[in-house]
Amino acid sequence: MTVTVERDGRVVRRQRSRTDRPRRPHSSYALFLLPGVLAFLAVIVVPFLMNTGVSFTDWQGVGSPKWSGLANYRELMDDSEFWASFRHSLFMVVAMAAVPTVLGLVLAAALFDFVGKHFGTKVAAVLRACFYLPQVLPIAVAGIVWSWILAPDNGSLNALLKAVGLGSLQRDWLGDPDLALYSVMGVMVWVQIGFPLVVFMAGLQRVDPQLYEAAELDGAGWWRRFGHITLPQIRPEIYVVLLWCTIAALKVFGAVYVLTKGGPGGATDVPSYFSFTTFFEKTQVGYGAAISTVLTVIILVLALIGLKLQTRAEDAEEGLRA
Amino acid sequence: MSTTRRRAVATAAVALAGSLLLASCGGSDSGSSDGKTLKLWHYEGPDSAMGVAWNEAIKEFEAKHPGVKVKFEEKGFEQIQKTAPMVLNSNDAPDIMEYNKGNATAGLLSKQGLLTDLTAEATQRGWDKKLSAGVRTTSQYDTGGVMGSGKWYGVPNYAEYTMVFYNKDLFKQYGIAEPTTLDQLTAAMDTFVSKGITPLANAGAEYMAQQYLYQLALSKADRSWVDKYELYKGKTDFHDAAWTYAATTFADWVKKGYISKKSTSLKAEDAGVSFIQGKSPILFSGSWWYGRFQTENKFDWGTFLWPGSNLTLGSGGNLWVVPKGAKNKDLAYDFIDITMSQKIQNLLGNKGGVPVGADTAAITDPKAKTLIADFNTLSGKDGLAFYPDWPVAGFYDVLVSETQKLITGSEKPDAYLSALQTAYDKGAPKT
């Protein structure tokens, strides 16, 4: 909301700050937030600050930590394994955010616009549930099942390829360093796809059907309607999904732990797994804490940028409507 | 809202929040110091040789200590491994706990003063006499947490060692005799390869691959080489003859098809199952597989020590440790004593474990007899060379990761050894 004020004889427009808002009559309800705030402090803020504190020490997890200043962060800057794990994270963003968002959009629109209309909403709902199923499965279970599917000798994928005469395409999907990351990415696409699909289908429910009808009358085909109506109308959902999935991709751990343990030869290592092994296996607790602190800061920054972009886009949209 | 109601709501909110905070800080039970409870943690499966023996020991302990209850909690290996330092620093520490042996584990805890010095008990109760030199190594740690000398911080009641498990039926089918030399073993593997069978079961994603490699190095090594590597009694050079032989031979074996290139992502369980299913005729691994193979193998099988080597991987088993903050230490010592008794040791031996103080005449199972006899041979010639990942915390992951590269061929033996050298030098104590 903008207000007009006079400053130094000039009339300026400025955003109305929150403090300008009239005081709510039931401000005492804020008290109900107290347990949540305290729990947030106890479970998130305090451990994060402690972790940050530990990251400035040389500590093995027991005994007294030795203050080492920025040594862990300096080491991190030159640690090729850490940066390699970060590069893998970017691949994970593609697999867990970019690809599922695009596929989710197309599938949601197809289910809503085509399957729902021609086969009924029940069929669309069943298909939606099928796509969502991997999200319900614990990642440990999904990972173990996929490791059977992708097993080199008796895995079902290789068996299937052989059965259909494509034996030459058989590979050691999780054991070949050139392939392992792409295999994990494939599994993650499968895991993630249901989430954007469900969110986008919910978003499509609120789009005015008259827009589609008008466009259809004007002769717009499915892809044209998708590009000019569906996409702009569910932009807020797209932002939310992209942000949510990007954060999930940056902190992915379970799938890597179950499928490859960062291997072969570090080919699928990601920062959270790297931090875990440094922390618990190598008992370099200070260094592990530095890795997770950096990871948290990066995720926070990305989240804030994402939220800012989303707010700006929404404001711009509201401005256009006004 | 009236002021009274508002206050009431505020009080309730603060109380709830306070209790949440307290809960998050961990309202630990203060432990029992009544001499009536022995709080015991271990992570052996109930059907394993150790699990059966320890359960019997608990029964015997309760019979000998009327009015004392053993409060046993079964933990996971990972659970104890990852949380032990934190637990031992708290009031929740048990009175006695099974813990992994080695510098980076029990050594680290002893260095930090979290474990009780058991030296007096070990001498007084005669545990030191029951354990051979090789087995005892992992019980004692110096002030720097390095095993092999110093005070007693743990007591192992069993031992473990690696051996070659082989499928006698498959060997017979292809007319191969049990190999007694490395050349014969190599010839046997050539025969299998020529028949389209990958002879060695392997698991690149876990310990098995690095154990093949370490065994190859050990076949060219001696005790002083092991002491340098494991106990830092000198400089370890990964480009020496033993390590170079190991890395080049391993890479060569992958090329020749003795070890599958596709074993990079496999876990130890996959390799074990492959042997159990009769797909792989040979598996080189530890005595911890013995009981399972006895139960699940549907074919005739046997074992032999790695040919042409005085040393093999092995050590005392996991340790009983008594946390510094244990409330009932005397009860804990009594329990250790019972697990060291001949009755429990014999039971352990008959269930497929490797006891450290069994009466060999009381072992009735013929396979168990062989297992124990082989161990006694090994122990008699001081042949336990520990495990390759022990010297440096986190070295296990380095070995897994680097050996995977050796299997895929993405790293040459020389680069492989250099990578190990870098990681070892970074983690080993500076002398």
PDB file of N, CA, C and O in Angstrom, chain A residues 164-212:
ATOM      1  N   VAL A 164      13.779 -56.989 -23.672  1.00  0.00           N
ATOM      2  CA  VAL A 164      13.213 -56.345 -24.872  1.00  0.00           C
ATOM      3  C   VAL A 164      14.259 -56.205 -25.986  1.00  0.00           C
ATOM      4  O   VAL A 164      14.073 -55.430 -26.935  1.00  0.00           O
ATOM      5  N   GLY A 165      15.354 -56.916 -25.829  1.00  0.00           N
ATOM      6  CA  GLY A 165      16.359 -56.918 -26.895  1.00  0.00           C
ATOM      7  C   GLY A 165      17.292 -55.721 -26.882  1.00  0.00           C
ATOM      8  O   GLY A 165      17.950 -55.414 -27.872  1.00  0.00           O
ATOM      9  N   LEU A 166      17.313 -54.991 -25.754  1.00  0.00           N
ATOM     10  CA  LEU A 166      18.212 -53.833 -25.671  1.00  0.00           C
ATOM     11  C   LEU A 166      19.361 -54.110 -24.692  1.00  0.00           C
ATOM     12  O   LEU A 166      19.783 -53.241 -23.941  1.00  0.00           O
ATOM     13  N   GLY A 167      19.819 -55.350 -24.715  1.00  0.00           N
ATOM     14  CA  GLY A 167      20.884 -55.773 -23.797  1.00  0.00           C
ATOM     15  C   GLY A 167      22.121 -54.899 -23.880  1.00  0.00           C
ATOM     16  O   GLY A 167      22.829 -54.732 -22.888  1.00  0.00           O
ATOM     17  N   SER A 168      22.359 -54.305 -25.053  1.00  0.00           N
ATOM     18  CA  SER A 168      23.562 -53.471 -25.197  1.00  0.00           C
ATOM     19  C   SER A 168      23.474 -52.205 -24.347  1.00  0.00           C
ATOM     20  O   SER A 168      24.478 -51.539 -24.101  1.00  0.00           O
ATOM     21  N   LEU A 169      22.270 -51.868 -23.911  1.00  0.00           N
ATOM     22  CA  LEU A 169      22.103 -50.663 -23.095  1.00  0.00           C
ATOM     23  C   LEU A 169      22.249 -50.927 -21.598  1.00  0.00           C
ATOM     24  O   LEU A 169      22.160 -50.017 -20.796  1.00  0.00           O
ATOM     25  N   GLN A 170      22.483 -52.194 -21.250  1.00  0.00           N
ATOM     26  CA  GLN A 170      22.640 -52.518 -19.827  1.00  0.00           C
ATOM     27  C   GLN A 170      23.860 -51.797 -19.257  1.00  0.00           C
ATOM     28  O   GLN A 170      24.900 -51.738 -19.896  1.00  0.00           O
ATOM     29  N   ARG A 171      23.677 -51.248 -18.081  1.00  0.00           N
ATOM     30  CA  ARG A 171      24.759 -50.488 -17.451  1.00  0.00           C
ATOM     31  C   ARG A 171      24.811 -50.781 -15.948  1.00  0.00           C
ATOM     32  O   ARG A 171      23.855 -51.262 -15.363  1.00  0.00           O
ATOM     33  N   ASP A 172      25.941 -50.388 -15.348  1.00  0.00           N
ATOM     34  CA  ASP A 172      26.037 -50.403 -13.892  1.00  0.00           C
ATOM     35  C   ASP A 172      25.579 -49.006 -13.443  1.00  0.00           C
ATOM     36  O   ASP A 172      26.389 -48.105 -13.247  1.00  0.00           O
ATOM     37  N   TRP A 173      24.275 -48.861 -13.295  1.00  0.00           N
ATOM     38  CA  TRP A 173      23.673 -47.532 -13.167  1.00  0.00           C
ATOM     39  C   TRP A 173      24.187 -46.727 -11.988  1.00  0.00           C
ATOM     40  O   TRP A 173      24.365 -45.515 -12.094  1.00  0.00           O
ATOM     41  N   LEU A 174      24.412 -47.407 -10.861  1.00  0.00           N
ATOM     42  CA  LEU A 174      24.860 -46.660  -9.677  1.00  0.00           C
ATOM     43  C   LEU A 174      26.359 -46.828  -9.430  1.00  0.00           C
ATOM     44  O   LEU A 174      26.923 -46.183  -8.548  1.00  0.00           O
ATOM     45  N   GLY A 175      26.996 -47.706 -10.199  1.00  0.00           N
ATOM     46  CA  GLY A 175      28.410 -47.982  -9.954  1.00  0.00           C
ATOM     47  C   GLY A 175      29.350 -47.342 -10.962  1.00  0.00           C
ATOM     48  O   GLY A 175      30.550 -47.299 -10.745  1.00  0.00           O
ATOM     49  N   ASP A 176      28.784 -46.848 -12.064  1.00  0.00           N
ATOM     50  CA  ASP A 176      29.623 -46.208 -13.074  1.00  0.00           C
ATOM     51  C   ASP A 176      29.726 -44.716 -12.737  1.00  0.00           C
ATOM     52  O   ASP A 176      28.708 -44.018 -12.679  1.00  0.00           O
ATOM     53  N   PRO A 177      30.950 -44.224 -12.496  1.00  0.00           N
ATOM     54  CA  PRO A 177      31.074 -42.817 -12.069  1.00  0.00           C
ATOM     55  C   PRO A 177      30.510 -41.815 -13.083  1.00  0.00           C
ATOM     56  O   PRO A 177      30.141 -40.709 -12.715  1.00  0.00           O
ATOM     57  N   ASP A 178      30.460 -42.219 -14.359  1.00  0.00           N
ATOM     58  CA  ASP A 178      29.921 -41.297 -15.363  1.00  0.00           C
ATOM     59  C   ASP A 178      28.390 -41.294 -15.370  1.00  0.00           C
ATOM     60  O   ASP A 178      27.770 -40.407 -15.964  1.00  0.00           O
ATOM     61  N   LEU A 179      27.808 -42.307 -14.777  1.00  0.00           N
ATOM     62  CA  LEU A 179      26.348 -42.452 -14.844  1.00  0.00           C
ATOM     63  C   LEU A 179      25.639 -42.242 -13.514  1.00  0.00           C
ATOM     64  O   LEU A 179      24.464 -41.884 -13.476  1.00  0.00           O
ATOM     65  N   ALA A 180      26.384 -42.497 -12.416  1.00  0.00           N
ATOM     66  CA  ALA A 180      25.728 -42.597 -11.102  1.00  0.00           C
ATOM     67  C   ALA A 180      24.914 -41.352 -10.749  1.00  0.00           C
ATOM     68  O   ALA A 180      23.775 -41.461 -10.288  1.00  0.00           O
ATOM     69  N   LEU A 181      25.494 -40.171 -11.013  1.00  0.00           N
ATOM     70  CA  LEU A 181      24.780 -38.944 -10.642  1.00  0.00           C
ATOM     71  C   LEU A 181      23.467 -38.826 -11.425  1.00  0.00           C
ATOM     72  O   LEU A 181      22.428 -38.454 -10.867  1.00  0.00           O
ATOM     73  N   TYR A 182      23.519 -39.185 -12.710  1.00  0.00           N
ATOM     74  CA  TYR A 182      22.300 -39.092 -13.526  1.00  0.00           C
ATOM     75  C   TYR A 182      21.264 -40.126 -13.058  1.00  0.00           C
ATOM     76  O   TYR A 182      20.062 -39.861 -13.105  1.00  0.00           O
ATOM     77  N   SER A 183      21.750 -41.282 -12.596  1.00  0.00           N
ATOM     78  CA  SER A 183      20.815 -42.292 -12.086  1.00  0.00           C
ATOM     79  C   SER A 183      20.114 -41.785 -10.835  1.00  0.00           C
ATOM     80  O   SER A 183      18.897 -41.920 -10.692  1.00  0.00           O
ATOM     81  N   VAL A 184      20.905 -41.179  -9.934  1.00  0.00           N
ATOM     82  CA  VAL A 184      20.295 -40.629  -8.714  1.00  0.00           C
ATOM     83  C   VAL A 184      19.321 -39.510  -9.088  1.00  0.00           C
ATOM     84  O   VAL A 184      18.222 -39.403  -8.526  1.00  0.00           O
ATOM     85  N   MET A 185      19.712 -38.714 -10.079  1.00  0.00           N
ATOM     86  CA  MET A 185      18.820 -37.630 -10.527  1.00  0.00           C
ATOM     87  C   MET A 185      17.494 -38.203 -11.035  1.00  0.00           C
ATOM     88  O   MET A 185      16.417 -37.674 -10.744  1.00  0.00           O
ATOM     89  N   GLY A 186      17.593 -39.288 -11.786  1.00  0.00           N
ATOM     90  CA  GLY A 186      16.382 -39.923 -12.319  1.00  0.00           C
ATOM     91  C   GLY A 186      15.454 -40.369 -11.196  1.00  0.00           C
ATOM     92  O   GLY A 186      14.244 -40.142 -11.239  1.00  0.00           O
ATOM     93  N   VAL A 187      16.056 -40.972 -10.180  1.00  0.00           N
ATOM     94  CA  VAL A 187      15.254 -41.422  -9.033  1.00  0.00           C
ATOM     95  C   VAL A 187      14.598 -40.215  -8.361  1.00  0.00           C
ATOM     96  O   VAL A 187      13.419 -40.245  -7.979  1.00  0.00           O
ATOM     97  N   MET A 188      15.342 -39.122  -8.248  1.00  0.00           N
ATOM     98  CA  MET A 188      14.801 -37.949  -7.567  1.00  0.00           C
ATOM     99  C   MET A 188      13.671 -37.288  -8.362  1.00  0.00           C
ATOM    100  O   MET A 188      12.744 -36.732  -7.784  1.00  0.00           O
ATOM    101  N   VAL A 189      13.758 -37.345  -9.696  1.00  0.00           N
ATOM    102  CA  VAL A 189      12.650 -36.828 -10.511  1.00  0.00           C
ATOM    103  C   VAL A 189      11.397 -37.630 -10.177  1.00  0.00           C
ATOM    104  O   VAL A 189      10.315 -37.079  -9.948  1.00  0.00           O
ATOM    105  N   TRP A 190      11.581 -38.960 -10.117  1.00  0.00           N
ATOM    106  CA  TRP A 190      10.454 -39.850  -9.794  1.00  0.00           C
ATOM    107  C   TRP A 190       9.874 -39.518  -8.409  1.00  0.00           C
ATOM    108  O   TRP A 190       8.674 -39.467  -8.213  1.00  0.00           O
ATOM    109  N   VAL A 191      10.780 -39.268  -7.456  1.00  0.00           N
ATOM    110  CA  VAL A 191      10.332 -38.966  -6.094  1.00  0.00           C
ATOM    111  C   VAL A 191       9.577 -37.640  -6.059  1.00  0.00           C
ATOM    112  O   VAL A 191       8.535 -37.513  -5.425  1.00  0.00           O
ATOM    113  N   GLN A 192      10.083 -36.647  -6.777  1.00  0.00           N
ATOM    114  CA  GLN A 192       9.582 -35.284  -6.626  1.00  0.00           C
ATOM    115  C   GLN A 192       8.337 -34.961  -7.420  1.00  0.00           C
ATOM    116  O   GLN A 192       7.584 -34.076  -7.063  1.00  0.00           O
ATOM    117  N   ILE A 193       8.126 -35.649  -8.520  1.00  0.00           N
ATOM    118  CA  ILE A 193       7.136 -35.208  -9.506  1.00  0.00           C
ATOM    119  C   ILE A 193       5.728 -34.982  -8.914  1.00  0.00           C
ATOM    120  O   ILE A 193       5.001 -34.086  -9.319  1.00  0.00           O
ATOM    121  N   GLY A 194       5.375 -35.791  -7.910  1.00  0.00           N
ATOM    122  CA  GLY A 194       4.022 -35.701  -7.339  1.00  0.00           C
ATOM    123  C   GLY A 194       3.745 -34.383  -6.652  1.00  0.00           C
ATOM    124  O   GLY A 194       2.604 -33.891  -6.677  1.00  0.00           O
ATOM    125  N   PHE A 195       4.768 -33.805  -6.044  1.00  0.00           N
ATOM    126  CA  PHE A 195       4.540 -32.583  -5.278  1.00  0.00           C
ATOM    127  C   PHE A 195       4.095 -31.410  -6.160  1.00  0.00           C
ATOM    128  O   PHE A 195       3.032 -30.826  -5.935  1.00  0.00           O
ATOM    129  N   PRO A 196       4.880 -31.055  -7.201  1.00  0.00           N
ATOM    130  CA  PRO A 196       4.400 -29.962  -8.062  1.00  0.00           C
ATOM    131  C   PRO A 196       3.064 -30.286  -8.722  1.00  0.00           C
ATOM    132  O   PRO A 196       2.212 -29.407  -8.862  1.00  0.00           O
ATOM    133  N   LEU A 197       2.908 -31.542  -9.088  1.00  0.00           N
ATOM    134  CA  LEU A 197       1.666 -31.935  -9.765  1.00  0.00           C
ATOM    135  C   LEU A 197       0.447 -31.607  -8.900  1.00  0.00           C
ATOM    136  O   LEU A 197      -0.521 -30.992  -9.363  1.00  0.00           O
ATOM    137  N   VAL A 198       0.505 -31.987  -7.635  1.00  0.00           N
ATOM    138  CA  VAL A 198      -0.618 -31.754  -6.729  1.00  0.00           C
ATOM    139  C   VAL A 198      -0.834 -30.255  -6.506  1.00  0.00           C
ATOM    140  O   VAL A 198      -1.965 -29.760  -6.543  1.00  0.00           O
ATOM    141  N   VAL A 199       0.256 -29.532  -6.312  1.00  0.00           N
ATOM    142  CA  VAL A 199       0.125 -28.090  -6.073  1.00  0.00           C
ATOM    143  C   VAL A 199      -0.456 -27.400  -7.317  1.00  0.00           C
ATOM    144  O   VAL A 199      -1.363 -26.564  -7.222  1.00  0.00           O
ATOM    145  N   PHE A 200       0.047 -27.798  -8.486  1.00  0.00           N
ATOM    146  CA  PHE A 200      -0.446 -27.142  -9.713  1.00  0.00           C
ATOM    147  C   PHE A 200      -1.900 -27.496  -9.984  1.00  0.00           C
ATOM    148  O   PHE A 200      -2.673 -26.656 -10.453  1.00  0.00           O
ATOM    149  N   MET A 201      -2.276 -28.724  -9.706  1.00  0.00           N
ATOM    150  CA  MET A 201      -3.686 -29.094  -9.934  1.00  0.00           C
ATOM    151  C   MET A 201      -4.595 -28.302  -9.002  1.00  0.00           C
ATOM    152  O   MET A 201      -5.685 -27.882  -9.380  1.00  0.00           O
ATOM    153  N   ALA A 202      -4.111 -28.097  -7.765  1.00  0.00           N
ATOM    154  CA  ALA A 202      -4.901 -27.277  -6.837  1.00  0.00           C
ATOM    155  C   ALA A 202      -5.001 -25.847  -7.371  1.00  0.00           C
ATOM    156  O   ALA A 202      -6.063 -25.214  -7.310  1.00  0.00           O
ATOM    157  N   GLY A 203      -3.863 -25.362  -7.918  1.00  0.00           N
ATOM    158  CA  GLY A 203      -3.855 -24.003  -8.469  1.00  0.00           C
ATOM    159  C   GLY A 203      -4.812 -23.869  -9.638  1.00  0.00           C
ATOM    160  O   GLY A 203      -5.495 -22.847  -9.783  1.00  0.00           O
ATOM    161  N   LEU A 204      -4.870 -24.899 -10.458  1.00  0.00           N
ATOM    162  CA  LEU A 204      -5.730 -24.832 -11.646  1.00  0.00           C
ATOM    163  C   LEU A 204      -7.224 -24.765 -11.282  1.00  0.00           C
ATOM    164  O   LEU A 204      -8.030 -24.262 -12.063  1.00  0.00           O
ATOM    165  N   GLN A 205      -7.552 -25.253 -10.095  1.00  0.00           N
ATOM    166  CA  GLN A 205      -8.960 -25.234  -9.667  1.00  0.00           C
ATOM    167  C   GLN A 205      -9.486 -23.811  -9.569  1.00  0.00           C
ATOM    168  O   GLN A 205     -10.683 -23.574  -9.722  1.00  0.00           O
ATOM    169  N   ARG A 206      -8.556 -22.887  -9.259  1.00  0.00           N
ATOM    170  CA  ARG A 206      -9.057 -21.524  -9.043  1.00  0.00           C
ATOM    171  C   ARG A 206      -9.007 -20.650 -10.307  1.00  0.00           C
ATOM    172  O   ARG A 206      -9.322 -19.474 -10.251  1.00  0.00           O
ATOM    173  N   VAL A 207      -8.551 -21.241 -11.421  1.00  0.00           N
ATOM    174  CA  VAL A 207      -8.532 -20.457 -12.665  1.00  0.00           C
ATOM    175  C   VAL A 207      -9.951 -20.391 -13.244  1.00  0.00           C
ATOM    176  O   VAL A 207     -10.643 -21.414 -13.318  1.00  0.00           O
ATOM    177  N   ASP A 208     -10.348 -19.214 -13.611  1.00  0.00           N
ATOM    178  CA  ASP A 208     -11.706 -19.021 -14.140  1.00  0.00           C
ATOM    179  C   ASP A 208     -11.873 -19.801 -15.452  1.00  0.00           C
ATOM    180  O   ASP A 208     -11.173 -19.528 -16.426  1.00  0.00           O
ATOM    181  N   PRO A 209     -12.798 -20.764 -15.498  1.00  0.00           N
ATOM    182  CA  PRO A 209     -12.952 -21.585 -16.715  1.00  0.00           C
ATOM    183  C   PRO A 209     -13.351 -20.757 -17.933  1.00  0.00           C
ATOM    184  O   PRO A 209     -13.094 -21.148 -19.076  1.00  0.00           O
ATOM    185  N   GLN A 210     -13.947 -19.586 -17.669  1.00  0.00           N
ATOM    186  CA  GLN A 210     -14.369 -18.741 -18.798  1.00  0.00           C
ATOM    187  C   GLN A 210     -13.188 -18.290 -19.656  1.00  0.00           C
ATOM    188  O   GLN A 210     -13.312 -18.089 -20.854  1.00  0.00           O
ATOM    189  N   LEU A 211     -12.036 -18.169 -18.969  1.00  0.00           N
ATOM    190  CA  LEU A 211     -10.840 -17.767 -19.730  1.00  0.00           C
ATOM    191  C   LEU A 211     -10.521 -18.806 -20.800  1.00  0.00           C
ATOM    192  O   LEU A 211     -10.215 -18.484 -21.949  1.00  0.00           O
ATOM    193  N   TYR A 212     -10.573 -20.099 -20.378  1.00  0.00           N
ATOM    194  CA  TYR A 212     -10.290 -21.180 -21.320  1.00  0.00           C
ATOM    195  C   TYR A 212     -11.346 -21.228 -22.430  1.00  0.00           C
ATOM    196  O   TYR A 212     -11.032 -21.377 -23.610  1.00  0.00           O
TER     197      TYR A 212
END
